[in-house]
Amino acid sequence: LVVVRGSLRQRGVTVELAARQYPAPVRVDSGFAVRALSPVFTSLCSALPKGATVTLGVFSSDDIVSLTLTADQPIAADALRDDRRATGLGLWVSRQLLAGVGGTLETPDASAQTWTVTLPEGA
């Protein structure tokens, strides 16, 4: 969040932290976290109208840690695409980096408003 805070502020999008469930032990290099998660936040927030709020939840179950990003307003349909030629490499790179450590990135269909990043505990 520290890395993308300025960009989010410019777009008028607020990020709130939901109640956290501990422990959620994930060990990743900070550079990896920035490369893998910044495009997710940026893509999601660029697809929201000014004044939107995204709630970040952290949950742990079955050896998986999930980060959920839930928007309080509809997400623009074009943000749900993962076409490298049309939207750049951001989400594609995030998916590849996460897959490399056993994680995933799930973007919703047009009727949902939650994006989910999963990582194995202790990754």
GROMACS .gro file of N, CA, C and O in nm:
model
  492
    1LEU      N    1   0.083  -0.121   0.000
    1LEU     CA    2   0.000   0.000   0.000
    1LEU      C    3   0.085   0.125   0.000
    1LEU      O    4   0.048   0.225  -0.062
    2VAL      N    5   0.198   0.121   0.068
    2VAL     CA    6   0.286   0.238   0.072
    2VAL      C    7   0.331   0.277  -0.068
    2VAL      O    8   0.334   0.394  -0.102
    3VAL      N    9   0.362   0.178  -0.151
    3VAL     CA   10   0.412   0.203  -0.286
    3VAL      C   11   0.306   0.265  -0.375
    3VAL      O   12   0.336   0.351  -0.457
    4VAL      N   13   0.181   0.223  -0.363
    4VAL     CA   14   0.075   0.270  -0.453
    4VAL      C   15  -0.013   0.379  -0.391
    4VAL      O   16  -0.104   0.427  -0.456
    5ARG      N   17   0.013   0.417  -0.268
    5ARG     CA   18  -0.072   0.515  -0.199
    5ARG      C   19  -0.092   0.645  -0.278
    5ARG      O   20  -0.203   0.693  -0.291
    6GLY      N   21   0.014   0.701  -0.333
    6GLY     CA   22   0.004   0.826  -0.409
    6GLY      C   23  -0.085   0.811  -0.531
    6GLY      O   24  -0.168   0.897  -0.560
    7SER      N   25  -0.067   0.701  -0.602
    7SER     CA   26  -0.148   0.675  -0.721
    7SER      C   27  -0.295   0.660  -0.684
    7SER      O   28  -0.383   0.711  -0.754
    8LEU      N   29  -0.322   0.591  -0.575
    8LEU     CA   30  -0.460   0.573  -0.530
    8LEU      C   31  -0.521   0.707  -0.491
    8LEU      O   32  -0.636   0.736  -0.524
    9ARG      N   33  -0.445   0.787  -0.421
    9ARG     CA   34  -0.494   0.918  -0.377
    9ARG      C   35  -0.528   1.005  -0.498
    9ARG      O   36  -0.630   1.074  -0.499
   10GLN      N   37  -0.442   1.001  -0.602
   10GLN     CA   38  -0.469   1.079  -0.724
   10GLN      C   39  -0.600   1.036  -0.789
   10GLN      O   40  -0.671   1.116  -0.846
   11ARG      N   41  -0.629   0.908  -0.783
   11ARG     CA   42  -0.752   0.856  -0.843
   11ARG      C   43  -0.873   0.875  -0.752
   11ARG      O   44  -0.985   0.844  -0.791
   12GLY      N   45  -0.851   0.920  -0.630
   12GLY     CA   46  -0.961   0.942  -0.536
   12GLY      C   47  -1.016   0.813  -0.478
   12GLY      O   48  -1.132   0.808  -0.437
   13VAL      N   49  -0.934   0.708  -0.474
   13VAL     CA   50  -0.976   0.579  -0.420
   13VAL      C   51  -0.913   0.560  -0.282
   13VAL      O   52  -0.794   0.582  -0.264
   14THR      N   53  -0.994   0.518  -0.187
   14THR     CA   54  -0.947   0.494  -0.051
   14THR      C   55  -0.936   0.344  -0.028
   14THR      O   56  -1.022   0.268  -0.073
   15VAL      N   57  -0.833   0.302   0.044
   15VAL     CA   58  -0.818   0.162   0.083
   15VAL      C   59  -0.831   0.154   0.233
   15VAL      O   60  -0.763   0.225   0.307
   16GLU      N   61  -0.921   0.067   0.278
   16GLU     CA   62  -0.941   0.044   0.421
   16GLU      C   63  -0.899  -0.099   0.453
   16GLU      O   64  -0.919  -0.189   0.372
   17LEU      N   65  -0.845  -0.118   0.572
   17LEU     CA   66  -0.808  -0.252   0.616
   17LEU      C   67  -0.923  -0.313   0.693
   17LEU      O   68  -0.975  -0.252   0.787
   18ALA      N   69  -0.964  -0.432   0.652
   18ALA     CA   70  -1.069  -0.505   0.725
   18ALA      C   71  -1.005  -0.567   0.849
   18ALA      O   72  -0.883  -0.571   0.863
   19ALA      N   73  -1.088  -0.614   0.939
   19ALA     CA   74  -1.037  -0.684   1.056
   19ALA      C   75  -0.952  -0.801   1.010
   19ALA      O   76  -0.991  -0.878   0.922
   20ARG      N   77  -0.833  -0.813   1.064
   20ARG     CA   78  -0.741  -0.918   1.021
   20ARG      C   79  -0.754  -1.041   1.109
   20ARG      O   80  -0.778  -1.030   1.227
   21GLN      N   81  -0.735  -1.154   1.046
   21GLN     CA   82  -0.732  -1.280   1.120
   21GLN      C   83  -0.586  -1.326   1.123
   21GLN      O   84  -0.527  -1.349   1.019
   22TYR      N   85  -0.529  -1.334   1.241
   22TYR     CA   86  -0.391  -1.377   1.255
   22TYR      C   87  -0.386  -1.520   1.302
   22TYR      O   88  -0.477  -1.566   1.368
   23PRO      N   89  -0.281  -1.595   1.278
   23PRO     CA   90  -0.166  -1.554   1.200
   23PRO      C   91  -0.190  -1.578   1.051
   23PRO      O   92  -0.270  -1.661   1.013
   24ALA      N   93  -0.119  -1.503   0.970
   24ALA     CA   94  -0.121  -1.521   0.826
   24ALA      C   95   0.024  -1.517   0.779
   24ALA      O   96   0.069  -1.419   0.721
   25PRO      N   97   0.100  -1.624   0.810
   25PRO     CA   98   0.244  -1.622   0.783
   25PRO      C   99   0.279  -1.644   0.637
   25PRO      O  100   0.269  -1.754   0.585
   26VAL      N  101   0.316  -1.539   0.571
   26VAL     CA  102   0.366  -1.546   0.435
   26VAL      C  103   0.498  -1.473   0.434
   26VAL      O  104   0.505  -1.358   0.477
   27ARG      N  105   0.599  -1.540   0.385
   27ARG     CA  106   0.731  -1.477   0.379
   27ARG      C  107   0.770  -1.461   0.233
   27ARG      O  108   0.797  -1.559   0.164
   28VAL      N  109   0.766  -1.338   0.187
   28VAL     CA  110   0.810  -1.309   0.051
   28VAL      C  111   0.899  -1.186   0.057
   28VAL      O  112   0.886  -1.101   0.145
   29ASP      N  113   0.990  -1.179  -0.035
   29ASP     CA  114   1.078  -1.065  -0.049
   29ASP      C  115   0.995  -0.940  -0.076
   29ASP      O  116   0.897  -0.945  -0.150
   30SER      N  117   1.032  -0.828  -0.016
   30SER     CA  118   0.954  -0.705  -0.036
   30SER      C  119   0.952  -0.663  -0.183
   30SER      O  120   0.851  -0.612  -0.231
   31GLY      N  121   1.060  -0.686  -0.255
   31GLY     CA  122   1.061  -0.655  -0.398
   31GLY      C  123   0.962  -0.740  -0.475
   31GLY      O  124   0.893  -0.691  -0.564
   32PHE      N  125   0.952  -0.867  -0.438
   32PHE     CA  126   0.854  -0.956  -0.499
   32PHE      C  127   0.714  -0.904  -0.471
   32PHE      O  128   0.629  -0.899  -0.561
   33ALA      N  129   0.687  -0.867  -0.346
   33ALA     CA  130   0.553  -0.818  -0.309
   33ALA      C  131   0.516  -0.695  -0.390
   33ALA      O  132   0.403  -0.685  -0.438
   34VAL      N  133   0.610  -0.604  -0.408
   34VAL     CA  134   0.582  -0.483  -0.485
   34VAL      C  135   0.554  -0.519  -0.631
   34VAL      O  136   0.456  -0.473  -0.689
   35ARG      N  137   0.638  -0.603  -0.692
   35ARG     CA  138   0.620  -0.640  -0.833
   35ARG      C  139   0.491  -0.718  -0.855
   35ARG      O  140   0.425  -0.702  -0.957
   36ALA      N  141   0.454  -0.803  -0.760
   36ALA     CA  142   0.336  -0.888  -0.779
   36ALA      C  143   0.206  -0.818  -0.743
   36ALA      O  144   0.105  -0.840  -0.807
   37LEU      N  145   0.208  -0.733  -0.640
   37LEU     CA  146   0.082  -0.677  -0.590
   37LEU      C  147   0.052  -0.535  -0.637
   37LEU      O  148  -0.065  -0.498  -0.648
   38SER      N  149   0.153  -0.456  -0.667
   38SER     CA  150   0.127  -0.318  -0.713
   38SER      C  151   0.038  -0.314  -0.837
   38SER      O  152  -0.057  -0.236  -0.841
   39PRO      N  153   0.064  -0.397  -0.939
   39PRO     CA  154  -0.024  -0.393  -1.056
   39PRO      C  155  -0.168  -0.432  -1.024
   39PRO      O  156  -0.261  -0.385  -1.088
   40VAL      N  157  -0.185  -0.518  -0.926
   40VAL     CA  158  -0.320  -0.559  -0.888
   40VAL      C  159  -0.395  -0.439  -0.830
   40VAL      O  160  -0.507  -0.408  -0.873
   41PHE      N  161  -0.334  -0.370  -0.734
   41PHE     CA  162  -0.397  -0.252  -0.675
   41PHE      C  163  -0.420  -0.144  -0.781
   41PHE      O  164  -0.527  -0.085  -0.788
   42THR      N  165  -0.320  -0.120  -0.864
   42THR     CA  166  -0.330  -0.015  -0.965
   42THR      C  167  -0.441  -0.045  -1.067
   42THR      O  168  -0.521   0.041  -1.099
   43SER      N  169  -0.446  -0.169  -1.115
   43SER     CA  170  -0.549  -0.207  -1.213
   43SER      C  171  -0.689  -0.196  -1.154
   43SER      O  172  -0.780  -0.143  -1.216
   44LEU      N  173  -0.704  -0.248  -1.033
   44LEU     CA  174  -0.835  -0.242  -0.969
   44LEU      C  175  -0.878  -0.098  -0.946
   44LEU      O  176  -0.989  -0.058  -0.983
   45CYS      N  177  -0.790  -0.020  -0.887
   45CYS     CA  178  -0.829   0.117  -0.852
   45CYS      C  179  -0.848   0.207  -0.972
   45CYS      O  180  -0.929   0.299  -0.969
   46SER      N  181  -0.779   0.178  -1.083
   46SER     CA  182  -0.799   0.259  -1.203
   46SER      C  183  -0.933   0.228  -1.267
   46SER      O  184  -0.982   0.306  -1.349
   47ALA      N  185  -0.994   0.116  -1.230
   47ALA     CA  186  -1.123   0.077  -1.287
   47ALA      C  187  -1.240   0.121  -1.200
   47ALA      O  188  -1.354   0.084  -1.226
   48LEU      N  189  -1.211   0.200  -1.097
   48LEU     CA  190  -1.317   0.246  -1.006
   48LEU      C  191  -1.340   0.395  -1.021
   48LEU      O  192  -1.247   0.471  -1.052
   49PRO      N  193  -1.460   0.441  -0.995
   49PRO     CA  194  -1.488   0.585  -1.001
   49PRO      C  195  -1.426   0.657  -0.881
   49PRO      O  196  -1.400   0.597  -0.776
   50LYS      N  197  -1.403   0.784  -0.899
   50LYS     CA  198  -1.351   0.867  -0.790
   50LYS      C  199  -1.444   0.857  -0.670
   50LYS      O  200  -1.566   0.856  -0.684
   51GLY      N  201  -1.385   0.845  -0.551
   51GLY     CA  202  -1.464   0.834  -0.429
   51GLY      C  203  -1.490   0.692  -0.385
   51GLY      O  204  -1.550   0.668  -0.280
   52ALA      N  205  -1.446   0.595  -0.464
   52ALA     CA  206  -1.467   0.454  -0.429
   52ALA      C  207  -1.377   0.415  -0.313
   52ALA      O  208  -1.274   0.476  -0.288
   53THR      N  209  -1.418   0.309  -0.244
   53THR     CA  210  -1.339   0.253  -0.135
   53THR      C  211  -1.315   0.106  -0.163
   53THR      O  212  -1.404   0.034  -0.204
   54VAL      N  213  -1.192   0.063  -0.139
   54VAL     CA  214  -1.155  -0.078  -0.151
   54VAL      C  215  -1.120  -0.127  -0.011
   54VAL      O  216  -1.040  -0.065   0.058
   55THR      N  217  -1.181  -0.237   0.029
   55THR     CA  218  -1.151  -0.296   0.159
   55THR      C  219  -1.056  -0.413   0.138
   55THR      O  220  -1.084  -0.504   0.059
   56LEU      N  221  -0.943  -0.408   0.209
   56LEU     CA  222  -0.841  -0.512   0.201
   56LEU      C  223  -0.859  -0.606   0.319
   56LEU      O  224  -0.851  -0.564   0.434
   57GLY      N  225  -0.886  -0.731   0.290
   57GLY     CA  226  -0.899  -0.833   0.394
   57GLY      C  227  -0.785  -0.932   0.384
   57GLY      O  228  -0.735  -0.961   0.276
   58VAL      N  229  -0.741  -0.984   0.498
   58VAL     CA  230  -0.637  -1.086   0.503
   58VAL      C  231  -0.693  -1.203   0.581
   58VAL      O  232  -0.736  -1.186   0.696
   59PHE      N  233  -0.694  -1.321   0.519
   59PHE     CA  234  -0.754  -1.439   0.581
   59PHE      C  235  -0.662  -1.558   0.562
   59PHE      O  236  -0.591  -1.567   0.462
   60SER      N  237  -0.665  -1.649   0.655
   60SER     CA  238  -0.583  -1.768   0.648
   60SER      C  239  -0.668  -1.890   0.675
   60SER      O  240  -0.743  -1.895   0.773
   61SER      N  241  -0.658  -1.990   0.585
   61SER     CA  242  -0.726  -2.118   0.608
   61SER      C  243  -0.666  -2.223   0.516
   61SER      O  244  -0.623  -2.192   0.404
   62ASP      N  245  -0.662  -2.346   0.564
   62ASP     CA  246  -0.613  -2.459   0.484
   62ASP      C  247  -0.476  -2.432   0.422
   62ASP      O  248  -0.454  -2.459   0.304
   63ASP      N  249  -0.384  -2.376   0.499
   63ASP     CA  250  -0.247  -2.348   0.453
   63ASP      C  251  -0.240  -2.247   0.339
   63ASP      O  252  -0.143  -2.242   0.266
   64ILE      N  253  -0.347  -2.169   0.322
   64ILE     CA  254  -0.351  -2.066   0.218
   64ILE      C  255  -0.383  -1.932   0.285
   64ILE      O  256  -0.471  -1.922   0.369
   65VAL      N  257  -0.308  -1.830   0.247
   65VAL     CA  258  -0.337  -1.694   0.292
   65VAL      C  259  -0.401  -1.621   0.174
   65VAL      O  260  -0.350  -1.624   0.063
   66SER      N  261  -0.516  -1.559   0.200
   66SER     CA  262  -0.588  -1.486   0.095
   66SER      C  263  -0.593  -1.338   0.127
   66SER      O  264  -0.622  -1.299   0.240
   67LEU      N  265  -0.564  -1.258   0.027
   67LEU     CA  266  -0.583  -1.113   0.034
   67LEU      C  267  -0.704  -1.085  -0.054
   67LEU      O  268  -0.704  -1.121  -0.172
   68THR      N  269  -0.807  -1.026   0.003
   68THR     CA  270  -0.923  -0.990  -0.077
   68THR      C  271  -0.931  -0.840  -0.091
   68THR      O  272  -0.908  -0.766   0.004
   69LEU      N  273  -0.960  -0.795  -0.210
   69LEU     CA  274  -0.976  -0.654  -0.242
   69LEU      C  275  -1.120  -0.637  -0.290
   69LEU      O  276  -1.153  -0.679  -0.400
   70THR      N  277  -1.203  -0.579  -0.204
   70THR     CA  278  -1.345  -0.566  -0.235
   70THR      C  279  -1.382  -0.421  -0.255
   70THR      O  280  -1.363  -0.338  -0.164
   71ALA      N  281  -1.433  -0.389  -0.373
   71ALA     CA  282  -1.473  -0.253  -0.407
   71ALA      C  283  -1.615  -0.227  -0.362
   71ALA      O  284  -1.700  -0.316  -0.368
   72ASP      N  285  -1.642  -0.104  -0.319
   72ASP     CA  286  -1.779  -0.068  -0.278
   72ASP      C  287  -1.861  -0.015  -0.395
   72ASP      O  288  -1.978   0.017  -0.379
   73GLN      N  289  -1.800  -0.006  -0.513
   73GLN     CA  290  -1.869   0.040  -0.632
   73GLN      C  291  -1.835  -0.053  -0.748
   73GLN      O  292  -1.734  -0.124  -0.744
   74PRO      N  293  -1.915  -0.054  -0.853
   74PRO     CA  294  -1.888  -0.144  -0.966
   74PRO      C  295  -1.752  -0.119  -1.030
   74PRO      O  296  -1.705  -0.006  -1.041
   75ILE      N  297  -1.691  -0.229  -1.072
   75ILE     CA  298  -1.562  -0.225  -1.139
   75ILE      C  299  -1.588  -0.217  -1.289
   75ILE      O  300  -1.672  -0.290  -1.342
   76ALA      N  301  -1.517  -0.128  -1.359
   76ALA     CA  302  -1.533  -0.116  -1.504
   76ALA      C  303  -1.503  -0.249  -1.571
   76ALA      O  304  -1.405  -0.316  -1.538
   77ALA      N  305  -1.586  -0.289  -1.664
   77ALA     CA  306  -1.576  -0.421  -1.727
   77ALA      C  307  -1.442  -0.444  -1.795
   77ALA      O  308  -1.390  -0.555  -1.793
   78ASP      N  309  -1.380  -0.341  -1.853
   78ASP     CA  310  -1.254  -0.363  -1.923
   78ASP      C  311  -1.140  -0.398  -1.828
   78ASP      O  312  -1.041  -0.456  -1.868
   79ALA      N  313  -1.152  -0.369  -1.699
   79ALA     CA  314  -1.048  -0.404  -1.602
   79ALA      C  315  -1.048  -0.553  -1.573
   79ALA      O  316  -0.951  -0.606  -1.519
   80LEU      N  317  -1.154  -0.623  -1.607
   80LEU     CA  318  -1.162  -0.766  -1.579
   80LEU      C  319  -1.087  -0.847  -1.684
   80LEU      O  320  -1.062  -0.965  -1.665
   81ARG      N  321  -1.049  -0.783  -1.794
   81ARG     CA  322  -0.977  -0.853  -1.900
   81ARG      C  323  -0.832  -0.873  -1.860
   81ARG      O  324  -0.775  -0.795  -1.787
   82ASP      N  325  -0.772  -0.976  -1.912
   82ASP     CA  326  -0.630  -1.001  -1.889
   82ASP      C  327  -0.560  -1.020  -2.022
   82ASP      O  328  -0.488  -1.113  -2.044
   83ASP      N  329  -0.588  -0.930  -2.113
   83ASP     CA  330  -0.532  -0.933  -2.247
   83ASP      C  331  -0.402  -0.854  -2.245
   83ASP      O  332  -0.404  -0.732  -2.233
   84ARG      N  333  -0.289  -0.923  -2.257
   84ARG     CA  334  -0.159  -0.855  -2.247
   84ARG      C  335  -0.143  -0.744  -2.350
   84ARG      O  336  -0.081  -0.643  -2.323
   85ARG      N  337  -0.197  -0.761  -2.467
   85ARG     CA  338  -0.181  -0.659  -2.571
   85ARG      C  339  -0.267  -0.536  -2.544
   85ARG      O  340  -0.230  -0.426  -2.577
   86ALA      N  341  -0.383  -0.555  -2.482
   86ALA     CA  342  -0.476  -0.444  -2.463
   86ALA      C  343  -0.453  -0.369  -2.333
   86ALA      O  344  -0.469  -0.248  -2.327
   87THR      N  345  -0.415  -0.438  -2.227
   87THR     CA  346  -0.406  -0.373  -2.096
   87THR      C  347  -0.265  -0.365  -2.043
   87THR      O  348  -0.245  -0.325  -1.930
   88GLY      N  349  -0.166  -0.403  -2.119
   88GLY     CA  350  -0.031  -0.403  -2.070
   88GLY      C  351   0.000  -0.534  -1.999
   88GLY      O  352  -0.082  -0.625  -1.995
   89LEU      N  353   0.118  -0.540  -1.941
   89LEU     CA  354   0.161  -0.666  -1.881
   89LEU      C  355   0.131  -0.677  -1.733
   89LEU      O  356   0.158  -0.780  -1.673
   90GLY      N  357   0.074  -0.574  -1.671
   90GLY     CA  358   0.058  -0.570  -1.526
   90GLY      C  359  -0.003  -0.692  -1.463
   90GLY      O  360   0.059  -0.759  -1.380
   91LEU      N  361  -0.127  -0.725  -1.498
   91LEU     CA  362  -0.193  -0.839  -1.434
   91LEU      C  363  -0.132  -0.971  -1.479
   91LEU      O  364  -0.124  -1.066  -1.401
   92TRP      N  365  -0.086  -0.978  -1.602
   92TRP     CA  366  -0.022  -1.100  -1.650
   92TRP      C  367   0.105  -1.127  -1.570
   92TRP      O  368   0.128  -1.240  -1.525
   93VAL      N  369   0.187  -1.024  -1.549
   93VAL     CA  370   0.309  -1.040  -1.471
   93VAL      C  371   0.275  -1.079  -1.328
   93VAL      O  372   0.338  -1.169  -1.270
   94SER      N  373   0.175  -1.016  -1.269
   94SER     CA  374   0.133  -1.052  -1.133
   94SER      C  375   0.096  -1.200  -1.126
   94SER      O  376   0.138  -1.271  -1.034
   95ARG      N  377   0.017  -1.245  -1.221
   95ARG     CA  378  -0.024  -1.386  -1.222
   95ARG      C  379   0.097  -1.479  -1.232
   95ARG      O  380   0.105  -1.582  -1.166
   96GLN      N  381   0.192  -1.444  -1.318
   96GLN     CA  382   0.310  -1.528  -1.336
   96GLN      C  383   0.396  -1.531  -1.210
   96GLN      O  384   0.443  -1.637  -1.169
   97LEU      N  385   0.417  -1.416  -1.148
   97LEU     CA  386   0.496  -1.411  -1.025
   97LEU      C  387   0.429  -1.490  -0.913
   97LEU      O  388   0.495  -1.567  -0.841
   98LEU      N  389   0.300  -1.472  -0.897
   98LEU     CA  390   0.227  -1.543  -0.792
   98LEU      C  391   0.229  -1.694  -0.818
   98LEU      O  392   0.250  -1.773  -0.726
   99ALA      N  393   0.210  -1.734  -0.942
   99ALA     CA  394   0.212  -1.877  -0.976
   99ALA      C  395   0.349  -1.938  -0.945
   99ALA      O  396   0.357  -2.055  -0.904
  100GLY      N  397   0.455  -1.860  -0.960
  100GLY     CA  398   0.589  -1.909  -0.933
  100GLY      C  399   0.612  -1.949  -0.788
  100GLY      O  400   0.702  -2.027  -0.759
  101VAL      N  401   0.532  -1.896  -0.696
  101VAL     CA  402   0.543  -1.933  -0.555
  101VAL      C  403   0.421  -2.012  -0.508
  101VAL      O  404   0.398  -2.028  -0.389
  102GLY      N  405   0.340  -2.058  -0.604
  102GLY     CA  406   0.222  -2.138  -0.569
  102GLY      C  407   0.098  -2.056  -0.538
  102GLY      O  408   0.003  -2.106  -0.479
  103GLY      N  409   0.097  -1.929  -0.580
  103GLY     CA  410  -0.018  -1.841  -0.553
  103GLY      C  411  -0.104  -1.821  -0.676
  103GLY      O  412  -0.075  -1.874  -0.784
  104THR      N  413  -0.211  -1.744  -0.658
  104THR     CA  414  -0.303  -1.715  -0.768
  104THR      C  415  -0.354  -1.571  -0.758
  104THR      O  416  -0.346  -1.508  -0.653
  105LEU      N  417  -0.407  -1.523  -0.868
  105LEU     CA  418  -0.481  -1.397  -0.874
  105LEU      C  419  -0.613  -1.427  -0.942
  105LEU      O  420  -0.614  -1.477  -1.055
  106GLU      N  421  -0.722  -1.401  -0.872
  106GLU     CA  422  -0.855  -1.422  -0.929
  106GLU      C  423  -0.925  -1.288  -0.941
  106GLU      O  424  -0.942  -1.218  -0.842
  107THR      N  425  -0.961  -1.254  -1.064
  107THR     CA  426  -1.041  -1.134  -1.086
  107THR      C  427  -1.184  -1.181  -1.110
  107THR      O  428  -1.206  -1.287  -1.168
  108PRO      N  429  -1.281  -1.105  -1.064
  108PRO     CA  430  -1.420  -1.151  -1.070
  108PRO      C  431  -1.481  -1.138  -1.208
  108PRO      O  432  -1.428  -1.071  -1.296
  109ASP      N  433  -1.597  -1.200  -1.222
  109ASP     CA  434  -1.675  -1.175  -1.344
  109ASP      C  435  -1.743  -1.039  -1.327
  109ASP      O  436  -1.727  -0.973  -1.225
  110ALA      N  437  -1.817  -0.997  -1.423
  110ALA     CA  438  -1.873  -0.862  -1.424
  110ALA      C  439  -1.969  -0.834  -1.309
  110ALA      O  440  -1.990  -0.719  -1.274
  111SER      N  441  -2.027  -0.938  -1.248
  111SER     CA  442  -2.125  -0.913  -1.143
  111SER      C  443  -2.065  -0.906  -1.003
  111SER      O  444  -2.132  -0.867  -0.908
  112ALA      N  445  -1.938  -0.942  -0.987
  112ALA     CA  446  -1.874  -0.943  -0.855
  112ALA      C  447  -1.780  -0.824  -0.841
  112ALA      O  448  -1.744  -0.760  -0.939
  113GLN      N  449  -1.742  -0.795  -0.718
  113GLN     CA  450  -1.657  -0.679  -0.694
  113GLN      C  451  -1.536  -0.711  -0.606
  113GLN      O  452  -1.478  -0.622  -0.547
  114THR      N  453  -1.497  -0.839  -0.599
  114THR     CA  454  -1.384  -0.878  -0.515
  114THR      C  455  -1.276  -0.946  -0.598
  114THR      O  456  -1.305  -1.040  -0.673
  115TRP      N  457  -1.154  -0.898  -0.583
  115TRP     CA  458  -1.037  -0.962  -0.642
  115TRP      C  459  -0.967  -1.036  -0.529
  115TRP      O  460  -0.962  -0.987  -0.416
  116THR      N  461  -0.911  -1.154  -0.558
  116THR     CA  462  -0.847  -1.234  -0.454
  116THR      C  463  -0.707  -1.277  -0.497
  116THR      O  464  -0.689  -1.328  -0.607
  117VAL      N  465  -0.612  -1.255  -0.406
  117VAL     CA  466  -0.475  -1.302  -0.425
  117VAL      C  467  -0.455  -1.410  -0.319
  117VAL      O  468  -0.486  -1.390  -0.202
  118THR      N  469  -0.404  -1.527  -0.361
  118THR     CA  470  -0.374  -1.632  -0.264
  118THR      C  471  -0.225  -1.665  -0.269
  118THR      O  472  -0.162  -1.657  -0.374
  119LEU      N  473  -0.174  -1.699  -0.152
  119LEU     CA  474  -0.035  -1.744  -0.138
  119LEU      C  475  -0.033  -1.859  -0.039
  119LEU      O  476  -0.110  -1.858   0.059
  120PRO      N  477   0.054  -1.957  -0.061
  120PRO     CA  478   0.063  -2.064   0.039
  120PRO      C  479   0.128  -2.009   0.166
  120PRO      O  480   0.216  -1.924   0.159
  121GLU      N  481   0.080  -2.056   0.282
  121GLU     CA  482   0.142  -2.013   0.407
  121GLU      C  483   0.289  -2.051   0.405
  121GLU      O  484   0.325  -2.158   0.359
  122GLY      N  485   0.370  -1.961   0.456
  122GLY     CA  486   0.513  -1.986   0.461
  122GLY      C  487   0.584  -1.973   0.328
  122GLY      O  488   0.700  -2.006   0.317
  123ALA      N  489   0.513  -1.927   0.224
  123ALA     CA  490   0.575  -1.915   0.092
  123ALA      C  491   0.692  -1.820   0.095
  123ALA      O  492   0.700  -1.732   0.172
   0.00000   0.00000   0.00000
